[in-house]
PDB file of C-alpha atoms in Angstrom:
ATOM      1  CA  MET O 241     -11.892 -15.383 -24.607  1.00 90.00           C
ATOM      2  CA  ARG O 242     -10.084 -12.438 -24.431  1.00 96.00           C
ATOM      3  CA  ARG O 243      -7.043 -11.894 -22.276  1.00 97.00           C
ATOM      4  CA  ILE O 244      -7.251  -8.797 -19.403  1.00 98.00           C
ATOM      5  CA  SER O 245      -4.312  -7.447 -18.437  1.00 98.00           C
ATOM      6  CA  TYR O 246      -3.200  -5.086 -16.471  1.00 98.00           C
ATOM      7  CA  GLY O 247      -0.210  -2.860 -15.605  1.00 97.00           C
ATOM      8  CA  PHE O 248       1.915  -0.150 -14.930  1.00 96.00           C
ATOM      9  CA  THR O 249       5.362   1.026 -13.519  1.00 97.00           C
ATOM     10  CA  VAL O 250       5.987   0.315 -10.607  1.00 98.00           C
ATOM     11  CA  SER O 251       8.741   1.834  -7.633  1.00 98.00           C
ATOM     12  CA  LEU O 252      10.373  -1.566  -6.465  1.00 98.00           C
ATOM     13  CA  ASP O 253       7.783  -1.368  -3.073  1.00 97.00           C
ATOM     14  CA  GLY O 254       4.662  -1.589  -4.802  1.00 97.00           C
ATOM     15  CA  PHE O 255       3.678   1.815  -5.493  1.00 97.00           C
ATOM     16  CA  ILE O 256       2.590   3.326  -9.019  1.00 96.00           C
ATOM     17  CA  ALA O 257       2.249   6.894  -7.876  1.00 96.00           C
ATOM     18  CA  GLY O 258       4.044   8.904  -4.620  1.00 97.00           C
ATOM     19  CA  PRO O 259       2.134  10.092  -1.797  1.00 96.00           C
ATOM     20  CA  ASP O 260       1.592  13.359  -3.462  1.00 95.00           C
ATOM     21  CA  ASP O 261       0.695  11.339  -6.743  1.00 92.00           C
ATOM     22  CA  GLU O 262       4.271  12.108  -8.838  1.00 95.00           C
ATOM     23  CA  ILE O 263       4.753  10.027 -11.165  1.00 95.00           C
ATOM     24  CA  ASP O 264       8.046  11.987 -12.480  1.00 95.00           C
ATOM     25  CA  TRP O 265      10.167   8.787 -11.257  1.00 97.00           C
ATOM     26  CA  SER O 266       8.214   6.798 -13.645  1.00 96.00           C
ATOM     27  CA  ALA O 267       8.916   7.812 -17.049  1.00 95.00           C
ATOM     28  CA  PRO O 268       9.624   5.661 -19.739  1.00 97.00           C
ATOM     29  CA  ASP O 269      13.368   5.885 -21.787  1.00 97.00           C
ATOM     30  CA  GLN O 270      13.243   5.153 -25.305  1.00 98.00           C
ATOM     31  CA  GLU O 271      13.722   1.388 -25.009  1.00 98.00           C
ATOM     32  CA  LEU O 272      10.847   1.060 -22.627  1.00 98.00           C
ATOM     33  CA  HIS O 273       8.612   3.502 -24.685  1.00 98.00           C
ATOM     34  CA  GLU O 274       9.413   1.238 -27.687  1.00 98.00           C
ATOM     35  CA  PHE O 275       8.414  -1.904 -25.600  1.00 98.00           C
ATOM     36  CA  TYR O 276       5.064   0.050 -24.504  1.00 98.00           C
ATOM     37  CA  ASN O 277       4.668   1.066 -27.714  1.00 98.00           C
ATOM     38  CA  ASP O 278       4.690  -2.453 -29.065  1.00 98.00           C
ATOM     39  CA  GLN O 279       2.351  -4.110 -26.429  1.00 97.00           C
ATOM     40  CA  ALA O 280      -0.323  -1.261 -27.362  1.00 97.00           C
ATOM     41  CA  ARG O 281      -0.088  -2.742 -30.799  1.00 97.00           C
ATOM     42  CA  GLU O 282      -1.267  -5.961 -28.981  1.00 96.00           C
ATOM     43  CA  SER O 283      -4.612  -4.530 -27.628  1.00 97.00           C
ATOM     44  CA  ASP O 284      -7.389  -3.307 -29.339  1.00 97.00           C
ATOM     45  CA  LEU O 285      -9.526  -1.817 -26.514  1.00 98.00           C
ATOM     46  CA  TYR O 286      -8.262   0.051 -23.311  1.00 98.00           C
ATOM     47  CA  LEU O 287     -10.253   0.451 -20.110  1.00 98.00           C
ATOM     48  CA  TYR O 288     -10.390   3.216 -17.575  1.00 97.00           C
ATOM     49  CA  GLY O 289     -10.654   4.758 -14.633  1.00 94.00           C
ATOM     50  CA  ARG O 290     -11.333   8.374 -14.091  1.00 94.00           C
ATOM     51  CA  ARG O 291      -8.159   9.515 -13.144  1.00 92.00           C
ATOM     52  CA  LEU O 292      -5.774   7.750 -15.461  1.00 94.00           C
ATOM     53  CA  TYR O 293      -8.199   8.297 -18.422  1.00 96.00           C
ATOM     54  CA  GLN O 294      -7.920  12.427 -17.600  1.00 95.00           C
ATOM     55  CA  LEU O 295      -4.097  12.116 -17.650  1.00 93.00           C
ATOM     56  CA  MET O 296      -3.649  10.423 -20.568  1.00 96.00           C
ATOM     57  CA  GLN O 297      -6.507  13.011 -22.394  1.00 96.00           C
ATOM     58  CA  ARG O 298      -4.031  16.301 -21.031  1.00 95.00           C
ATOM     59  CA  TYR O 299      -0.993  15.054 -23.163  1.00 95.00           C
ATOM     60  CA  TRP O 300      -1.338  11.898 -25.656  1.00 97.00           C
ATOM     61  CA  PRO O 301      -3.961  13.993 -28.127  1.00 97.00           C
ATOM     62  CA  THR O 302      -1.459  16.175 -29.702  1.00 97.00           C
ATOM     63  CA  ALA O 303       1.736  14.320 -28.517  1.00 97.00           C
ATOM     64  CA  ASP O 304       2.483  13.703 -32.267  1.00 97.00           C
ATOM     65  CA  GLN O 305       2.304  17.538 -32.920  1.00 97.00           C
ATOM     66  CA  ASP O 306       4.917  18.464 -31.673  1.00 97.00           C
ATOM     67  CA  PRO O 307       8.285  18.779 -33.821  1.00 97.00           C
ATOM     68  CA  ASP O 308      10.107  18.356 -31.527  1.00 97.00           C
ATOM     69  CA  ALA O 309       8.325  14.505 -30.521  1.00 98.00           C
ATOM     70  CA  PRO O 310      11.165  12.035 -30.713  1.00 98.00           C
ATOM     71  CA  ALA O 311       8.996   9.016 -33.222  1.00 98.00           C
ATOM     72  CA  TYR O 312       8.654   6.462 -30.286  1.00 98.00           C
ATOM     73  CA  VAL O 313       6.201   9.602 -29.137  1.00 98.00           C
ATOM     74  CA  VAL O 314       4.433   9.887 -32.402  1.00 98.00           C
ATOM     75  CA  ASP O 315       4.105   6.239 -32.816  1.00 98.00           C
ATOM     76  CA  TYR O 316       2.351   5.513 -28.818  1.00 98.00           C
ATOM     77  CA  ALA O 317       0.414   9.049 -29.724  1.00 98.00           C
ATOM     78  CA  ARG O 318      -0.763   7.955 -32.684  1.00 97.00           C
ATOM     79  CA  LEU O 319      -1.387   4.198 -31.566  1.00 98.00           C
ATOM     80  CA  TRP O 320      -3.186   5.488 -28.197  1.00 97.00           C
ATOM     81  CA  ARG O 321      -5.693   7.893 -30.013  1.00 97.00           C
ATOM     82  CA  ALA O 322      -6.775   4.967 -32.545  1.00 97.00           C
ATOM     83  CA  THR O 323      -7.773   2.410 -29.793  1.00 98.00           C
ATOM     84  CA  PRO O 324     -11.100   2.598 -28.418  1.00 98.00           C
ATOM     85  CA  LYS O 325     -11.336   3.208 -24.511  1.00 98.00           C
ATOM     86  CA  ILE O 326     -14.321   3.115 -22.389  1.00 98.00           C
ATOM     87  CA  VAL O 327     -13.654   4.843 -19.195  1.00 98.00           C
ATOM     88  CA  PHE O 328     -15.427   4.425 -15.550  1.00 96.00           C
ATOM     89  CA  SER O 329     -16.493   7.042 -13.939  1.00 95.00           C
ATOM     90  CA  THR O 330     -19.224   8.096 -12.031  1.00 92.00           C
ATOM     91  CA  THR O 331     -18.360  11.900 -11.658  1.00 94.00           C
ATOM     92  CA  LEU O 332     -17.766  12.053 -15.444  1.00 95.00           C
ATOM     93  CA  THR O 333     -20.445  13.885 -17.611  1.00 95.00           C
ATOM     94  CA  GLU O 334     -18.602  12.898 -21.241  1.00 96.00           C
ATOM     95  CA  VAL O 335     -15.413  11.710 -22.204  1.00 97.00           C
ATOM     96  CA  GLU O 336     -13.379  12.939 -25.901  1.00 95.00           C
ATOM     97  CA  GLY O 337     -11.768  11.306 -28.690  1.00 91.00           C
ATOM     98  CA  HIS O 338     -12.102   7.411 -29.811  1.00 94.00           C
ATOM     99  CA  ALA O 339     -13.504   6.806 -25.792  1.00 97.00           C
ATOM    100  CA  ARG O 340     -17.136   6.339 -24.814  1.00 97.00           C
ATOM    101  CA  LEU O 341     -18.214   6.619 -20.789  1.00 97.00           C
ATOM    102  CA  ALA O 342     -19.805   3.687 -18.421  1.00 96.00           C
ATOM    103  CA  GLY O 343     -21.111   4.595 -15.243  1.00 85.00           C
ATOM    104  CA  GLY O 344     -21.522   2.181 -12.207  1.00 80.00           C
ATOM    105  CA  ASP O 345     -20.489  -1.224 -11.537  1.00 87.00           C
ATOM    106  CA  PRO O 346     -18.007  -2.301 -14.486  1.00 95.00           C
ATOM    107  CA  ILE O 347     -18.348  -6.456 -14.165  1.00 97.00           C
ATOM    108  CA  GLU O 348     -21.008  -7.030 -16.306  1.00 96.00           C
ATOM    109  CA  LEU O 349     -19.234  -4.959 -18.868  1.00 96.00           C
ATOM    110  CA  VAL O 350     -15.948  -6.352 -18.334  1.00 97.00           C
ATOM    111  CA  ARG O 351     -17.302  -9.971 -18.526  1.00 97.00           C
ATOM    112  CA  GLU O 352     -19.418  -9.273 -21.750  1.00 96.00           C
ATOM    113  CA  LEU O 353     -16.095  -7.811 -23.497  1.00 97.00           C
ATOM    114  CA  LYS O 354     -14.073 -10.460 -22.388  1.00 96.00           C
ATOM    115  CA  ARG O 355     -16.560 -13.102 -24.917  1.00 96.00           C
ATOM    116  CA  ALA O 356     -16.189 -10.568 -27.533  1.00 96.00           C
ATOM    117  CA  PRO O 357     -13.656 -11.253 -30.103  1.00 96.00           C
ATOM    118  CA  GLY O 358     -10.957  -9.140 -30.620  1.00 96.00           C
ATOM    119  CA  LYS O 359      -7.155  -8.753 -29.276  1.00 97.00           C
ATOM    120  CA  GLU O 360      -5.932  -7.957 -25.598  1.00 98.00           C
ATOM    121  CA  ILE O 361      -8.013  -5.427 -23.273  1.00 98.00           C
ATOM    122  CA  GLN O 362      -5.884  -3.333 -21.263  1.00 98.00           C
ATOM    123  CA  VAL O 363      -6.774  -2.091 -18.019  1.00 98.00           C
ATOM    124  CA  GLY O 364      -5.853   1.389 -16.727  1.00 94.00           C
ATOM    125  CA  GLY O 365      -6.251   2.680 -12.857  1.00 91.00           C
ATOM    126  CA  ALA O 366      -5.021   0.549  -9.978  1.00 93.00           C
ATOM    127  CA  GLY O 367      -9.714   1.519  -8.535  1.00 93.00           C
ATOM    128  CA  LEU O 368     -10.336  -0.287 -11.975  1.00 95.00           C
ATOM    129  CA  ALA O 369      -8.431  -2.777 -11.441  1.00 96.00           C
ATOM    130  CA  ALA O 370      -8.938  -3.785  -7.824  1.00 95.00           C
ATOM    131  CA  SER O 371     -12.742  -4.006  -8.333  1.00 95.00           C
ATOM    132  CA  LEU O 372     -11.919  -6.572 -11.400  1.00 97.00           C
ATOM    133  CA  MET O 373      -9.592  -8.665  -9.047  1.00 97.00           C
ATOM    134  CA  PRO O 374     -12.142 -10.453  -6.719  1.00 95.00           C
ATOM    135  CA  HIS O 375     -13.850 -11.245  -9.558  1.00 96.00           C
ATOM    136  CA  ARG O 376     -11.033 -13.129 -11.799  1.00 96.00           C
ATOM    137  CA  LEU O 377     -11.329 -11.194 -14.625  1.00 97.00           C
ATOM    138  CA  ILE O 378      -7.477 -10.040 -14.846  1.00 98.00           C
ATOM    139  CA  ASP O 379      -5.838 -12.652 -16.867  1.00 98.00           C
ATOM    140  CA  GLU O 380      -2.335 -10.997 -16.638  1.00 98.00           C
ATOM    141  CA  PHE O 381      -0.477  -8.821 -14.651  1.00 98.00           C
ATOM    142  CA  HIS O 382       2.375  -6.979 -16.218  1.00 98.00           C
ATOM    143  CA  VAL O 383       4.669  -5.082 -13.473  1.00 98.00           C
ATOM    144  CA  VAL O 384       7.548  -3.009 -14.400  1.00 98.00           C
ATOM    145  CA  ILE O 385       9.587  -2.457 -11.335  1.00 98.00           C
ATOM    146  CA  ALA O 386      11.630   0.772 -11.656  1.00 98.00           C
ATOM    147  CA  PRO O 387      14.755   1.134  -9.702  1.00 98.00           C
ATOM    148  CA  VAL O 388      13.308   3.493  -7.014  1.00 98.00           C
ATOM    149  CA  VAL O 389      11.603   3.046  -3.697  1.00 98.00           C
ATOM    150  CA  LEU O 390       8.728   5.639  -3.162  1.00 98.00           C
ATOM    151  CA  GLY O 391       7.816   4.760   1.072  1.00 97.00           C
ATOM    152  CA  ALA O 392       4.508   5.281   0.323  1.00 97.00           C
ATOM    153  CA  GLY O 393       1.618   6.202  -2.612  1.00 97.00           C
ATOM    154  CA  THR O 394      -1.111   4.208  -4.539  1.00 95.00           C
ATOM    155  CA  PRO O 395      -0.238   0.423  -4.446  1.00 96.00           C
ATOM    156  CA  PHE O 396      -0.203  -1.301  -7.770  1.00 96.00           C
ATOM    157  CA  PHE O 397      -2.124  -4.278  -5.761  1.00 95.00           C
ATOM    158  CA  PRO O 398      -5.249  -3.182  -3.662  1.00 91.00           C
ATOM    159  CA  LYS O 399      -5.790  -5.268  -0.423  1.00 91.00           C
ATOM    160  CA  LEU O 400      -7.093  -8.696  -1.333  1.00 92.00           C
ATOM    161  CA  ALA O 401      -9.971 -10.914   0.874  1.00 91.00           C
ATOM    162  CA  ASP O 402      -7.751 -13.986  -1.361  1.00 93.00           C
ATOM    163  CA  ARG O 403      -4.959 -14.620  -2.618  1.00 94.00           C
ATOM    164  CA  ILE O 404      -4.533 -14.918  -6.718  1.00 96.00           C
ATOM    165  CA  GLY O 405      -1.932 -17.365  -7.552  1.00 97.00           C
ATOM    166  CA  LEU O 406       0.239 -16.210 -10.457  1.00 98.00           C
ATOM    167  CA  ARG O 407       2.158 -18.260 -13.413  1.00 98.00           C
ATOM    168  CA  HIS O 408       5.583 -15.897 -14.316  1.00 98.00           C
ATOM    169  CA  LEU O 409       5.422 -15.806 -17.992  1.00 98.00           C
ATOM    170  CA  GLU O 410       7.872 -13.616 -18.672  1.00 98.00           C
ATOM    171  CA  THR O 411      11.354 -11.592 -17.454  1.00 98.00           C
ATOM    172  CA  ARG O 412      13.105  -8.937 -19.270  1.00 98.00           C
ATOM    173  CA  THR O 413      15.510  -6.593 -17.837  1.00 98.00           C
ATOM    174  CA  PHE O 414      15.550  -2.790 -19.648  1.00 98.00           C
ATOM    175  CA  GLY O 415      18.789  -0.879 -19.954  1.00 97.00           C
ATOM    176  CA  SER O 416      18.223   1.407 -17.043  1.00 97.00           C
ATOM    177  CA  GLY O 417      17.554  -1.326 -14.301  1.00 97.00           C
ATOM    178  CA  VAL O 418      14.230  -1.509 -15.175  1.00 98.00           C
ATOM    179  CA  VAL O 419      12.631  -5.146 -14.977  1.00 98.00           C
ATOM    180  CA  TYR O 420       9.898  -6.332 -16.822  1.00 98.00           C
ATOM    181  CA  LEU O 421       7.370  -8.976 -15.312  1.00 98.00           C
ATOM    182  CA  ARG O 422       4.993 -10.624 -16.927  1.00 98.00           C
ATOM    183  CA  TYR O 423       2.656 -13.329 -14.869  1.00 98.00           C
ATOM    184  CA  ALA O 424      -0.597 -15.335 -15.676  1.00 98.00           C
ATOM    185  CA  THR O 425      -3.520 -15.547 -13.389  1.00 97.00           C
ATOM    186  CA  MET O 426      -3.994 -19.480 -12.407  1.00 94.00           C
TER     187      MET O 426
END
């Protein structure tokens, strides 16, 4: 079965966006961006909620066309464009690029995708991840902790009825003070 991972850069207090949806504090430096690029190479499908898809769609389709873009941004833009995406939304009527739209409950489709051959599937979007967690459809959590406390915002983890046991797989500290934690569900 394919592995499904959910990861984001989070503040030390567990938020993926600040109280006004700001994410400027989470911009990766070159070292972290290259790490993300390597993770992208291990995946062959992105699952997005509407908000994250729209955010990514604003920048990545043409990021490599900027003559001032560093090589690691060019690399990620090409990886991102080439990777198929499924966007879960009940409000969008169309998506662009290498994406297809899926409406309604994602649970059955994600179960089918897990059984299909392929590489890792990455989940993007806190709302989408929250809908998958109670069904134990996420196999790994990739938490990148930024050295900032936001005090409020969008949480990485939703409120859950049942706890999710985790097994530590990896820790990595970057020069910027960012810490990467990788856990598998038990």
